[in-house]
PDB file of C-alpha atoms and ligand atoms in Angstrom:
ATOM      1  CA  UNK A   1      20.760  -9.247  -5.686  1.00 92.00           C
ATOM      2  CA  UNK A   2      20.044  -8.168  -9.287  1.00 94.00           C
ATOM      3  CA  UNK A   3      17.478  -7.079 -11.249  1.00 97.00           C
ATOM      4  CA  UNK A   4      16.146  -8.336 -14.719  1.00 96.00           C
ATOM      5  CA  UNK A   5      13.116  -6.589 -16.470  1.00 97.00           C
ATOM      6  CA  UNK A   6      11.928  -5.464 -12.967  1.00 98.00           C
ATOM      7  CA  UNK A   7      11.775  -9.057 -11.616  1.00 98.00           C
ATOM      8  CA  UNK A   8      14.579  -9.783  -8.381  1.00 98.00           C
ATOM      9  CA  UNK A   9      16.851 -12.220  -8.578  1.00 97.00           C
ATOM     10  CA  UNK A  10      19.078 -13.499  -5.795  1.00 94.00           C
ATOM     11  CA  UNK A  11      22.608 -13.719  -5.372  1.00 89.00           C
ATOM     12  CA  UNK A  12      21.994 -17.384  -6.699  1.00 91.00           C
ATOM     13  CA  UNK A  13      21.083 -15.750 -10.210  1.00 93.00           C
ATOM     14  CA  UNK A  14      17.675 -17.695  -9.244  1.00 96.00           C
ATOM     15  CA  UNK A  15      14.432 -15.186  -9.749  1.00 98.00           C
ATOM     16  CA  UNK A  16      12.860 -14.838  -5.935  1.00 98.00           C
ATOM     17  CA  UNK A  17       9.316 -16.479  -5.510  1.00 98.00           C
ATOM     18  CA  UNK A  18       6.743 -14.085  -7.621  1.00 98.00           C
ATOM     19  CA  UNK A  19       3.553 -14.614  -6.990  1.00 98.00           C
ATOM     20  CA  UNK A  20       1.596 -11.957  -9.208  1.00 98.00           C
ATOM     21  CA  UNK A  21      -0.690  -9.724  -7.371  1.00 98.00           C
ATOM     22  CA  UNK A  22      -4.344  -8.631  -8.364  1.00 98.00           C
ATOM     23  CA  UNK A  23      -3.773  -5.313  -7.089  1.00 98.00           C
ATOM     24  CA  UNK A  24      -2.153  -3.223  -8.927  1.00 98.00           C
ATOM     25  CA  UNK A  25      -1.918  -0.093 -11.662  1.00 98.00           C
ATOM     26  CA  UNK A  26      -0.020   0.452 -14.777  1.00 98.00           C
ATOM     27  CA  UNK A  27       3.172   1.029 -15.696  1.00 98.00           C
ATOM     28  CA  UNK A  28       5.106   4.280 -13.490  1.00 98.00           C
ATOM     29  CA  UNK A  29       8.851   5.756 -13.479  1.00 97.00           C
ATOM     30  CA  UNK A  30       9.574   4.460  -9.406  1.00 98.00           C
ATOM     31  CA  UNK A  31      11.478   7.710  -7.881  1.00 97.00           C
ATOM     32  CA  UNK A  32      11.415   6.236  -4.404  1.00 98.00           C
ATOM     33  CA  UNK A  33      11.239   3.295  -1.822  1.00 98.00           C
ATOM     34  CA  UNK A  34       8.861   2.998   0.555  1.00 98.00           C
ATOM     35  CA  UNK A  35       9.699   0.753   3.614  1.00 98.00           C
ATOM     36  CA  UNK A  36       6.436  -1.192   5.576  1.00 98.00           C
ATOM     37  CA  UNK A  37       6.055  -3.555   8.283  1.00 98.00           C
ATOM     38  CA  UNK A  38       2.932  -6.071   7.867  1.00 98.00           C
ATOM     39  CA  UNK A  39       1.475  -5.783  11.283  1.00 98.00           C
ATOM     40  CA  UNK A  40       0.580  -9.517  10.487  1.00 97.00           C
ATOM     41  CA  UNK A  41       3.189 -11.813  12.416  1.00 97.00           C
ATOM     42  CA  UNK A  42       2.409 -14.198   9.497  1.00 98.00           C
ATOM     43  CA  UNK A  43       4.139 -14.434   6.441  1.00 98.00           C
ATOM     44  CA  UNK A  44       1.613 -16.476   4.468  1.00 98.00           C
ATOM     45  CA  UNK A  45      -1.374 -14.476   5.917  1.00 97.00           C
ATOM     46  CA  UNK A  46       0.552 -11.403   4.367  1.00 98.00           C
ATOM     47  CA  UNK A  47       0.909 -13.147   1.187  1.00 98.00           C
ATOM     48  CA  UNK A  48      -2.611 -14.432   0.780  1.00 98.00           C
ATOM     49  CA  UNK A  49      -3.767 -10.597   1.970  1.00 98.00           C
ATOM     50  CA  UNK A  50      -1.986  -9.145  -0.905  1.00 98.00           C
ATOM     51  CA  UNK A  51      -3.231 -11.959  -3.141  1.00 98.00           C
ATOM     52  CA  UNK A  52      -6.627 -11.491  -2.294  1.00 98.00           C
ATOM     53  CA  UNK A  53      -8.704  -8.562  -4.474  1.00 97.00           C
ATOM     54  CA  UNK A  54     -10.714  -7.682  -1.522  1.00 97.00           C
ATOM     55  CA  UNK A  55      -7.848  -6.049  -0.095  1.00 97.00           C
ATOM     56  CA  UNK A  56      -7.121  -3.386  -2.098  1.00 97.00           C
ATOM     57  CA  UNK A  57      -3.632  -3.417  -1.069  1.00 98.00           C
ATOM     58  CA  UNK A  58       0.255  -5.380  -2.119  1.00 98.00           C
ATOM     59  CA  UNK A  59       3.502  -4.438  -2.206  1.00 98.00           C
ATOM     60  CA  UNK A  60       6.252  -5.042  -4.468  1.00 98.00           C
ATOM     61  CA  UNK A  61       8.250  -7.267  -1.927  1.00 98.00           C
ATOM     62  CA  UNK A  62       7.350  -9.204   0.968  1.00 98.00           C
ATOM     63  CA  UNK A  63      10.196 -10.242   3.313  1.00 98.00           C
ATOM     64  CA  UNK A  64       9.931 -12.889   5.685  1.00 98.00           C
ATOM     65  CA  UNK A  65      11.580 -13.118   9.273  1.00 97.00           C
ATOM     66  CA  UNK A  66      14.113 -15.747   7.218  1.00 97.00           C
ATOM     67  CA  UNK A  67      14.786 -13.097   5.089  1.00 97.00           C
ATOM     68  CA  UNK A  68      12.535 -15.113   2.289  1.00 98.00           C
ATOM     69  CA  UNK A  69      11.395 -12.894  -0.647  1.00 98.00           C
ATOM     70  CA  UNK A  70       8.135 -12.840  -2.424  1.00 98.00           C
ATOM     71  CA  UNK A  71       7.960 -10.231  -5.613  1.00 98.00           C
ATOM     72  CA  UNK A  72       4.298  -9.365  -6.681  1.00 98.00           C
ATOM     73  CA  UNK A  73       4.762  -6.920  -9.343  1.00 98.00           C
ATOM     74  CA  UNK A  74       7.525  -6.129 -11.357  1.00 98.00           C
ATOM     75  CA  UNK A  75       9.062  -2.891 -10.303  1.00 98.00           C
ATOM     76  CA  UNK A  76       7.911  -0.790 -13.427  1.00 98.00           C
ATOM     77  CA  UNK A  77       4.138  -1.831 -12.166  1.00 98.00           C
ATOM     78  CA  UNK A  78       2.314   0.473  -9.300  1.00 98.00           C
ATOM     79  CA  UNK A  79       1.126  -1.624  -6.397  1.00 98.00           C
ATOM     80  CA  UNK A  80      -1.166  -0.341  -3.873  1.00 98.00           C
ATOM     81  CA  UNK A  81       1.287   0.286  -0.859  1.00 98.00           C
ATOM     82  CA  UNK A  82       1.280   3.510   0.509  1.00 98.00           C
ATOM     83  CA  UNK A  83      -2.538   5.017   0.358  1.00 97.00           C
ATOM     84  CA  UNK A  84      -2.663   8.191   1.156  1.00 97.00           C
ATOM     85  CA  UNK A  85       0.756   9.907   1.211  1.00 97.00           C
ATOM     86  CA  UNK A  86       2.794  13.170   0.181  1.00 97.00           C
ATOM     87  CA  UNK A  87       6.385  13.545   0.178  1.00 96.00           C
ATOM     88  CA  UNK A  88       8.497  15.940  -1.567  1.00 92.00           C
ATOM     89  CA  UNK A  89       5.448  17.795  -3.564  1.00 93.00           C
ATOM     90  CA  UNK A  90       4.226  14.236  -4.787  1.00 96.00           C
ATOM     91  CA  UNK A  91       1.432  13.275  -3.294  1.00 97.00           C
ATOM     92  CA  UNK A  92      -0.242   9.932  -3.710  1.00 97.00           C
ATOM     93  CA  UNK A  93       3.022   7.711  -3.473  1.00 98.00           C
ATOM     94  CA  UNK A  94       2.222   4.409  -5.049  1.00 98.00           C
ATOM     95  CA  UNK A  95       2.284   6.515  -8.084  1.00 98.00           C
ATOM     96  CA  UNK A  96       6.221   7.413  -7.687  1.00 98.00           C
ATOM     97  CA  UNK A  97       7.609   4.602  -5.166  1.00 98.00           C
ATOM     98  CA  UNK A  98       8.116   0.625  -5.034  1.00 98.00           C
ATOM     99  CA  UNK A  99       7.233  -0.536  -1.882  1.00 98.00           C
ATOM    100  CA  UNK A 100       9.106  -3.136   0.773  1.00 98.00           C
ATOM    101  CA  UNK A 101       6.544  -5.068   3.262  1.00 98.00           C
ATOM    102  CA  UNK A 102       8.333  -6.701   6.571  1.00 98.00           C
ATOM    103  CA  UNK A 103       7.125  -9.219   8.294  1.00 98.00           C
ATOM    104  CA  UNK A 104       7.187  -7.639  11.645  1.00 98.00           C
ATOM    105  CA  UNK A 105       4.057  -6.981  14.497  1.00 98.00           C
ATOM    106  CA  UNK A 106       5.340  -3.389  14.864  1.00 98.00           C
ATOM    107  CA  UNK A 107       3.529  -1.751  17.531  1.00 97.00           C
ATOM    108  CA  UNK A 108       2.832  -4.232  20.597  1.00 98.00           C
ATOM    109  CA  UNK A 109      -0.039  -4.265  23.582  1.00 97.00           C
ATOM    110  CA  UNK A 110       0.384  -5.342  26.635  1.00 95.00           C
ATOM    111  CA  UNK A 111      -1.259  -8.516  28.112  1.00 94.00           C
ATOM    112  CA  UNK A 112      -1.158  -8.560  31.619  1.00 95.00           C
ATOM    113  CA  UNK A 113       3.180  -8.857  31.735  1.00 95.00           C
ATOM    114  CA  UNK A 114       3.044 -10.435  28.281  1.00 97.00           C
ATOM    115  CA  UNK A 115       3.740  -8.354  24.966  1.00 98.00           C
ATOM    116  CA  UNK A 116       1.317  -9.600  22.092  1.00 98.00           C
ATOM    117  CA  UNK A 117       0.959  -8.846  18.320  1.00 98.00           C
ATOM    118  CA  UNK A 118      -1.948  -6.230  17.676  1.00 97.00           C
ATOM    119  CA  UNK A 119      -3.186  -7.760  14.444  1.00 96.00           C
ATOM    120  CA  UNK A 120      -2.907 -11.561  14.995  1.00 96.00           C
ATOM    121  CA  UNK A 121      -2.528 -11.366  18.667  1.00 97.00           C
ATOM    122  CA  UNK A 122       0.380 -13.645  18.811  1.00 97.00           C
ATOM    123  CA  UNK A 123       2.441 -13.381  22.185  1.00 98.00           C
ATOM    124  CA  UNK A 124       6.143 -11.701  21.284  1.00 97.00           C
ATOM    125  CA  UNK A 125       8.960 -13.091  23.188  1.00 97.00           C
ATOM    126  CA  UNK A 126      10.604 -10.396  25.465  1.00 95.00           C
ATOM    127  CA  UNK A 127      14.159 -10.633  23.856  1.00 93.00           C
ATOM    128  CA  UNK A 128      12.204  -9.981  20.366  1.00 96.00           C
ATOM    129  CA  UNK A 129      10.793  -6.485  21.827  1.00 95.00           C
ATOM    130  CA  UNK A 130      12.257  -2.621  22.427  1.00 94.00           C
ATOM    131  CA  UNK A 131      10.646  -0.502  24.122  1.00 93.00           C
ATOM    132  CA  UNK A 132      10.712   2.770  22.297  1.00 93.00           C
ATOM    133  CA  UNK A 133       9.277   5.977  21.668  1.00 92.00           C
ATOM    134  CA  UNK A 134       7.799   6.363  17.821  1.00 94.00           C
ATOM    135  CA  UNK A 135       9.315   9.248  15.908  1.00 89.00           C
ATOM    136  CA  UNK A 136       6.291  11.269  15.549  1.00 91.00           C
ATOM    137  CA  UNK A 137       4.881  10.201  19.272  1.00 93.00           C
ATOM    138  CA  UNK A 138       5.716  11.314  22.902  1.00 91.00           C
ATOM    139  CA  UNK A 139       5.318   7.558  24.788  1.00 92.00           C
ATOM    140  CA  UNK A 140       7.242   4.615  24.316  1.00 93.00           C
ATOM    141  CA  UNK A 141       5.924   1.037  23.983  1.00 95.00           C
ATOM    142  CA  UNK A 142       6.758  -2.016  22.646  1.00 96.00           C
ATOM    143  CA  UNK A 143       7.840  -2.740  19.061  1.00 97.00           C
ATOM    144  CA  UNK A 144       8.668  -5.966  17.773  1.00 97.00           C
ATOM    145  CA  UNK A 145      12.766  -6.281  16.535  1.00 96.00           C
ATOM    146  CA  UNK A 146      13.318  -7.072  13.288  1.00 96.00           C
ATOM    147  CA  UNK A 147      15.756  -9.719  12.538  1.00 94.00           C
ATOM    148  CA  UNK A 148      19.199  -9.552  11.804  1.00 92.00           C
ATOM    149  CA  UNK A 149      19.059 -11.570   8.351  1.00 96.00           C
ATOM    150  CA  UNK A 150      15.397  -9.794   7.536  1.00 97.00           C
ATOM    151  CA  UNK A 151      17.343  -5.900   7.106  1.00 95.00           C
ATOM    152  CA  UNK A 152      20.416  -7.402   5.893  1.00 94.00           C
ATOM    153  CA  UNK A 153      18.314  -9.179   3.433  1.00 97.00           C
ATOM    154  CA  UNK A 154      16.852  -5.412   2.853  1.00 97.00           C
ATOM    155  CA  UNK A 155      19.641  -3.542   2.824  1.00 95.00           C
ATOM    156  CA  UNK A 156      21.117  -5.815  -0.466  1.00 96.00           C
ATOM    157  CA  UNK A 157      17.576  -4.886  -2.350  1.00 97.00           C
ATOM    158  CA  UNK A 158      17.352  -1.245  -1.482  1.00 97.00           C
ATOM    159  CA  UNK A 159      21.342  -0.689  -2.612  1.00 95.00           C
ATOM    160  CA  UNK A 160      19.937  -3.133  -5.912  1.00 96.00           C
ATOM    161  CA  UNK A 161      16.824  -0.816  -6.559  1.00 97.00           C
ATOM    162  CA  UNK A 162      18.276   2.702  -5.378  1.00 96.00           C
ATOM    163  CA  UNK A 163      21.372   1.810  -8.019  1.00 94.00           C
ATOM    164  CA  UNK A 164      18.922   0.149 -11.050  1.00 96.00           C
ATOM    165  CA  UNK A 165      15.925   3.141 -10.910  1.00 97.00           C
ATOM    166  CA  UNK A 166      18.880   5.508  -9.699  1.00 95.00           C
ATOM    167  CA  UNK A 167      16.125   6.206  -6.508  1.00 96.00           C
ATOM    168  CA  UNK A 168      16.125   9.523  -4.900  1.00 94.00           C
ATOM    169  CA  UNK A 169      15.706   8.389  -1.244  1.00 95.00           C
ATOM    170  CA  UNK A 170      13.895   5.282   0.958  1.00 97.00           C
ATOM    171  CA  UNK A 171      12.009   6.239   3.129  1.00 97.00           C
ATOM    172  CA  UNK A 172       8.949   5.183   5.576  1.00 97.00           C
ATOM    173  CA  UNK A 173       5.325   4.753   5.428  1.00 98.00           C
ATOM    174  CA  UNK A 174       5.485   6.821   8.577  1.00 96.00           C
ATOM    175  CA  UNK A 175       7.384   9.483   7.108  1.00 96.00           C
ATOM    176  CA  UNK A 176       4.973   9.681   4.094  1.00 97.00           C
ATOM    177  CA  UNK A 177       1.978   9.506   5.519  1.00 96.00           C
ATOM    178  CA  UNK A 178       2.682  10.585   9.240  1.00 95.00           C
ATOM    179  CA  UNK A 179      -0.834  10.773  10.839  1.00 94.00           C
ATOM    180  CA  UNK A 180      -2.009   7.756   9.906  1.00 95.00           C
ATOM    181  CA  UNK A 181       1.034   5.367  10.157  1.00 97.00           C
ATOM    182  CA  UNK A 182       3.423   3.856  12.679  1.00 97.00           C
ATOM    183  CA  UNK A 183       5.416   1.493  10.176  1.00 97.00           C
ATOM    184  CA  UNK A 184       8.211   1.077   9.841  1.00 98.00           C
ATOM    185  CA  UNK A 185       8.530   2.644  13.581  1.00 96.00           C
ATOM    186  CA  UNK A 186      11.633   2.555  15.542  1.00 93.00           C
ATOM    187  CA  UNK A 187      12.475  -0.769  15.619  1.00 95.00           C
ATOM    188  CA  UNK A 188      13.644  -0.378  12.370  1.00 95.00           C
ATOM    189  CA  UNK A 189      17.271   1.087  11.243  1.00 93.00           C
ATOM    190  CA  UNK A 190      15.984   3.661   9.214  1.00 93.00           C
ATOM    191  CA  UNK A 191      19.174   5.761   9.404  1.00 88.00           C
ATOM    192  CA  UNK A 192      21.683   3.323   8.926  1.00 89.00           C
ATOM    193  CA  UNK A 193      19.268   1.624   6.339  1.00 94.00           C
ATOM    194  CA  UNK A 194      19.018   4.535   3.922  1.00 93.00           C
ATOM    195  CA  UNK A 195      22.780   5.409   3.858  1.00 88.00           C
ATOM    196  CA  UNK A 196      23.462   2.449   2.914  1.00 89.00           C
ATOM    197  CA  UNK A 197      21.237   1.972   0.701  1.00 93.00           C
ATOM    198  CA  UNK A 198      22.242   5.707  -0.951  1.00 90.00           C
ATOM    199  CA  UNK A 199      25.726   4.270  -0.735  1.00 84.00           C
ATOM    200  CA  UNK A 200      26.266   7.480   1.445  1.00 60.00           C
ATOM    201  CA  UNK A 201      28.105   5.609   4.277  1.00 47.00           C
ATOM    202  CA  UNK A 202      31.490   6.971   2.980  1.00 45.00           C
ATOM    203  CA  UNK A 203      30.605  10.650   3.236  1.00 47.00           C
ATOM    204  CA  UNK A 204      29.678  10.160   7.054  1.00 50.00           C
ATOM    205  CA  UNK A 205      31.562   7.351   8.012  1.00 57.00           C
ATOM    206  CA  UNK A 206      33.966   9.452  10.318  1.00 70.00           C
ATOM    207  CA  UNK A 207      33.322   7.780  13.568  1.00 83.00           C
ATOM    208  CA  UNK A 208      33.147  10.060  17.190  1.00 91.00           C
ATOM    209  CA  UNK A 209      32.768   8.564  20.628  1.00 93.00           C
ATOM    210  CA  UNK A 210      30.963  10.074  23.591  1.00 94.00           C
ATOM    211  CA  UNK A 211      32.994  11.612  25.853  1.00 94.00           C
ATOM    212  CA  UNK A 212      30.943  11.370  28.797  1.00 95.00           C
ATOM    213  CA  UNK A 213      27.294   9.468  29.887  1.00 95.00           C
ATOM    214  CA  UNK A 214      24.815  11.479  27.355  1.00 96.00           C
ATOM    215  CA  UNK A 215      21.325  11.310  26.896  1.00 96.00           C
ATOM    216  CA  UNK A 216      20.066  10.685  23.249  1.00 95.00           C
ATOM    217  CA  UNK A 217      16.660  12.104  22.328  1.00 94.00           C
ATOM    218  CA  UNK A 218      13.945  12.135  19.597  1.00 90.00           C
ATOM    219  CA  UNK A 219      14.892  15.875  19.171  1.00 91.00           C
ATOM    220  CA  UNK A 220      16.905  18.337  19.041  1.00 92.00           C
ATOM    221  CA  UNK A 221      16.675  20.043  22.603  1.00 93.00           C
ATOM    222  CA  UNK A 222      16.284  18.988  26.502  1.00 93.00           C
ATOM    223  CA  UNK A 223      12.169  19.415  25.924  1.00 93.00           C
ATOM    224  CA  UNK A 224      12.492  16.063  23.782  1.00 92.00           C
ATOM    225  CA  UNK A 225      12.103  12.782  25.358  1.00 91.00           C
ATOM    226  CA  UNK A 226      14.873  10.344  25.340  1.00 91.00           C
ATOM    227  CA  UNK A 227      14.579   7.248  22.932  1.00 88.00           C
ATOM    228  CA  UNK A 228      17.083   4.794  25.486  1.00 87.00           C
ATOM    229  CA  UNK A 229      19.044   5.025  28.222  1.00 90.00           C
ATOM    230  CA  UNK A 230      22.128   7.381  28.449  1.00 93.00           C
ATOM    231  CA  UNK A 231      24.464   6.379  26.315  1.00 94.00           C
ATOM    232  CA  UNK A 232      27.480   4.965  28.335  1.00 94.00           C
ATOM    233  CA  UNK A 233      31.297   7.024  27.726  1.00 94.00           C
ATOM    234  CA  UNK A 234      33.170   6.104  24.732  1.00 93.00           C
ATOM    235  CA  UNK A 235      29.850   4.849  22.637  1.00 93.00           C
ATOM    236  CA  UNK A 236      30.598   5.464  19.144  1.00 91.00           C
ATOM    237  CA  UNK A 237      28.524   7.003  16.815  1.00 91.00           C
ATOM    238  CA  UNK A 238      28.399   8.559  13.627  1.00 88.00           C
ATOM    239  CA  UNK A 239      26.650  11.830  12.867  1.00 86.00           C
ATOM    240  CA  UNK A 240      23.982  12.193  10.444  1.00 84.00           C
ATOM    241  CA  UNK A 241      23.471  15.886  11.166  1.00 82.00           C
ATOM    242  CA  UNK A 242      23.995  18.880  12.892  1.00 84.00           C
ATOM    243  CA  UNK A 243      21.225  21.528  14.798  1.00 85.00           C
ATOM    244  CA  UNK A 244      22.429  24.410  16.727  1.00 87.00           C
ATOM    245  CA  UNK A 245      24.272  22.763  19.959  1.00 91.00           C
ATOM    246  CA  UNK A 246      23.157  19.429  19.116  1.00 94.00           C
ATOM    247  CA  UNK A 247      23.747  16.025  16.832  1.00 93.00           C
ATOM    248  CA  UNK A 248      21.579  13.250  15.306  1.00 91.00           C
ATOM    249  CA  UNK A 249      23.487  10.227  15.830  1.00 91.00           C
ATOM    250  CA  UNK A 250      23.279   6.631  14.792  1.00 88.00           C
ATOM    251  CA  UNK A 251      24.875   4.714  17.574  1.00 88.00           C
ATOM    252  CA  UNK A 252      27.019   1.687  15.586  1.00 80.00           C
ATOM    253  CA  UNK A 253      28.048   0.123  18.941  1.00 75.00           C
ATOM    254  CA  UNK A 254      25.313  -2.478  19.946  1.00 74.00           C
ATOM    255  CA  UNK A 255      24.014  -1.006  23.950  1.00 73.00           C
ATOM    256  CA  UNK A 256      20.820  -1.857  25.845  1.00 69.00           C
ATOM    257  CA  UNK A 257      20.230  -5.116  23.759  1.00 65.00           C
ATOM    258  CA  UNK A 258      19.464  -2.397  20.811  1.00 67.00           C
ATOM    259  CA  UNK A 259      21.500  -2.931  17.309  1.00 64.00           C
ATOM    260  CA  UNK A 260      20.625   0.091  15.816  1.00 72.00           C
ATOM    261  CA  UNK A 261      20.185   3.816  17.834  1.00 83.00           C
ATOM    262  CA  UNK A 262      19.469   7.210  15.976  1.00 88.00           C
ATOM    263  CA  UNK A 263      18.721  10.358  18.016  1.00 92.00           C
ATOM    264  CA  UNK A 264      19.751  13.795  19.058  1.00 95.00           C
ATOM    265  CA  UNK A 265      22.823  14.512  21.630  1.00 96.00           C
ATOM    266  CA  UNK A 266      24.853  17.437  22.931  1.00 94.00           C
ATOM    267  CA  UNK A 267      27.380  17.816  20.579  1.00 92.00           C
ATOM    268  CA  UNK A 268      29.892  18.855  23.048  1.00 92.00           C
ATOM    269  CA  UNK A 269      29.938  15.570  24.382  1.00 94.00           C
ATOM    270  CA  UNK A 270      31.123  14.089  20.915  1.00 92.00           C
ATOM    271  CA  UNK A 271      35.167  13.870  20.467  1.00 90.00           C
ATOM    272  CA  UNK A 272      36.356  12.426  16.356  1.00 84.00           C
ATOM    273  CA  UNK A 273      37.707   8.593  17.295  1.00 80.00           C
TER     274      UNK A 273
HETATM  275 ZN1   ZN B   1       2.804   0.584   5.505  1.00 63.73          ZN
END
């Protein structure tokens, strides 16, 4: 992936599908990335959304389940992603971030023993779902996954934009504005995502395996609930930070059908690989 007057080309040298959005502001210095899901199962509903004037909304980048891109602004120009936000003493992010939209359902109802999309109510196949507990909830439901080529797809922008507008951080609507949003909820790799992305996987990349069966939670402490099963012995996972007695792990090995694990354990039952 490279970038060209704040227009995304691919690793073809061809420039991605831009499709220029009516929504948008003027000219801003980006200082951070701001990653979405659409709720919308549909790619070209998401497209014609942020096409259309009456929404009041776009994003930088759409990315499709087939890890297709669509640009809508160039970089240097605010879209109309993130609403009402505050992070870091800024406040009002579209002023200070670009912003990634996934194509992804996010949170899921339940229909009788089928899970369906909120938004388009489109019926999610079981082996596309976690069940999961949201970072800044108590209860777990159903999220849709996102697909393997869709982050790695992400993953090749963020490291392109992070390096070209030398980026402070990426994080999530839900991070930025937490009391209003769920995306990109925990379907999503955030941890993983955002060292790479930093290129900060080589400061943390010292691997440690559980020593026993451990329970991994959305806190630090026993009060928190867990966000999977135990991990099994001999998991490994790399730490992404340290409170009191415990560690916030991303779990690299693939368990329980889930790719990508981040939560708090005992650190006792961590031994270095
Ligand atoms: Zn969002």
């Amino acid at each position: 992936m490279k970038i060209v007057n704040h227009l995304l080309f691919d690793n073809n040298n061809k420039q991605v599908d831009f499709k220029p959005t009516p929504n948008k502001g003027g000219t801003y210095t980006p200082q951070y990335l701001v990653m979405h899901y659409t709720a919308s199962t549909s790619e070209k509903g998401s497209i014609n959304w942020f096409l259309n004037k009456e929404a009041q909304a776009s994003a930088h980048l759409l990315i499709d389940t087939d890890g297709t891109i669509t640009q809508f602004a160039p970089f240097n120009i605010i879209t109309w992603h993130a609403g009402i936000s505050e992070w870091n003493g800024l406040v009002g992010l579209n002023k200070f971030s670009i912003g990634i939209e996934l194509v992804n359902a996010g949170r899921l109802a339940k229909s009788g023993s089928t899970w369906i999309s909120q938004l388009d109510k489109k019926t999610i196949p079981d082996n596309d779902v976690i069940i999961a507990t949201h970072r800044n909830e108590t209860a777990s439901t159903g999220w849709q996954v996102y697909s393997d080529i869709q982050l790695q797809v992400a993953a090749e922008i963020a490291a392109a934009l992070v390096k070209t507008y030398s980026l402070k951080d990426v994080v999530g609507h839900d991070e930025i504005a937490p009391h209003r949003k769920s995306d990109p909820g925990p379907a999503f790799p955030m941890a993983s995502f955002r060292s790479r992305a930093m290129g900060r996987k080589a400061a943390t990349a010292s691997p440690f395996l559980t020593t026993t069966t451990v329970n991994i939670r959305s806190g630090a402490g026993t009060q928190f609930v867990t966000v999977s099963d135990p991990l099994p012995k001999n998991t490994t996972v790399e730490i992404l930070k340290r409170e009191g007695n415990w560690s916030l792990v991303d779990v690299t090995d693939h368990i329980h059908g889930l790719n990508d694990i981040e939560g708090w354990v005992f650190s006792k039952y961590l031994a270095a690989k």
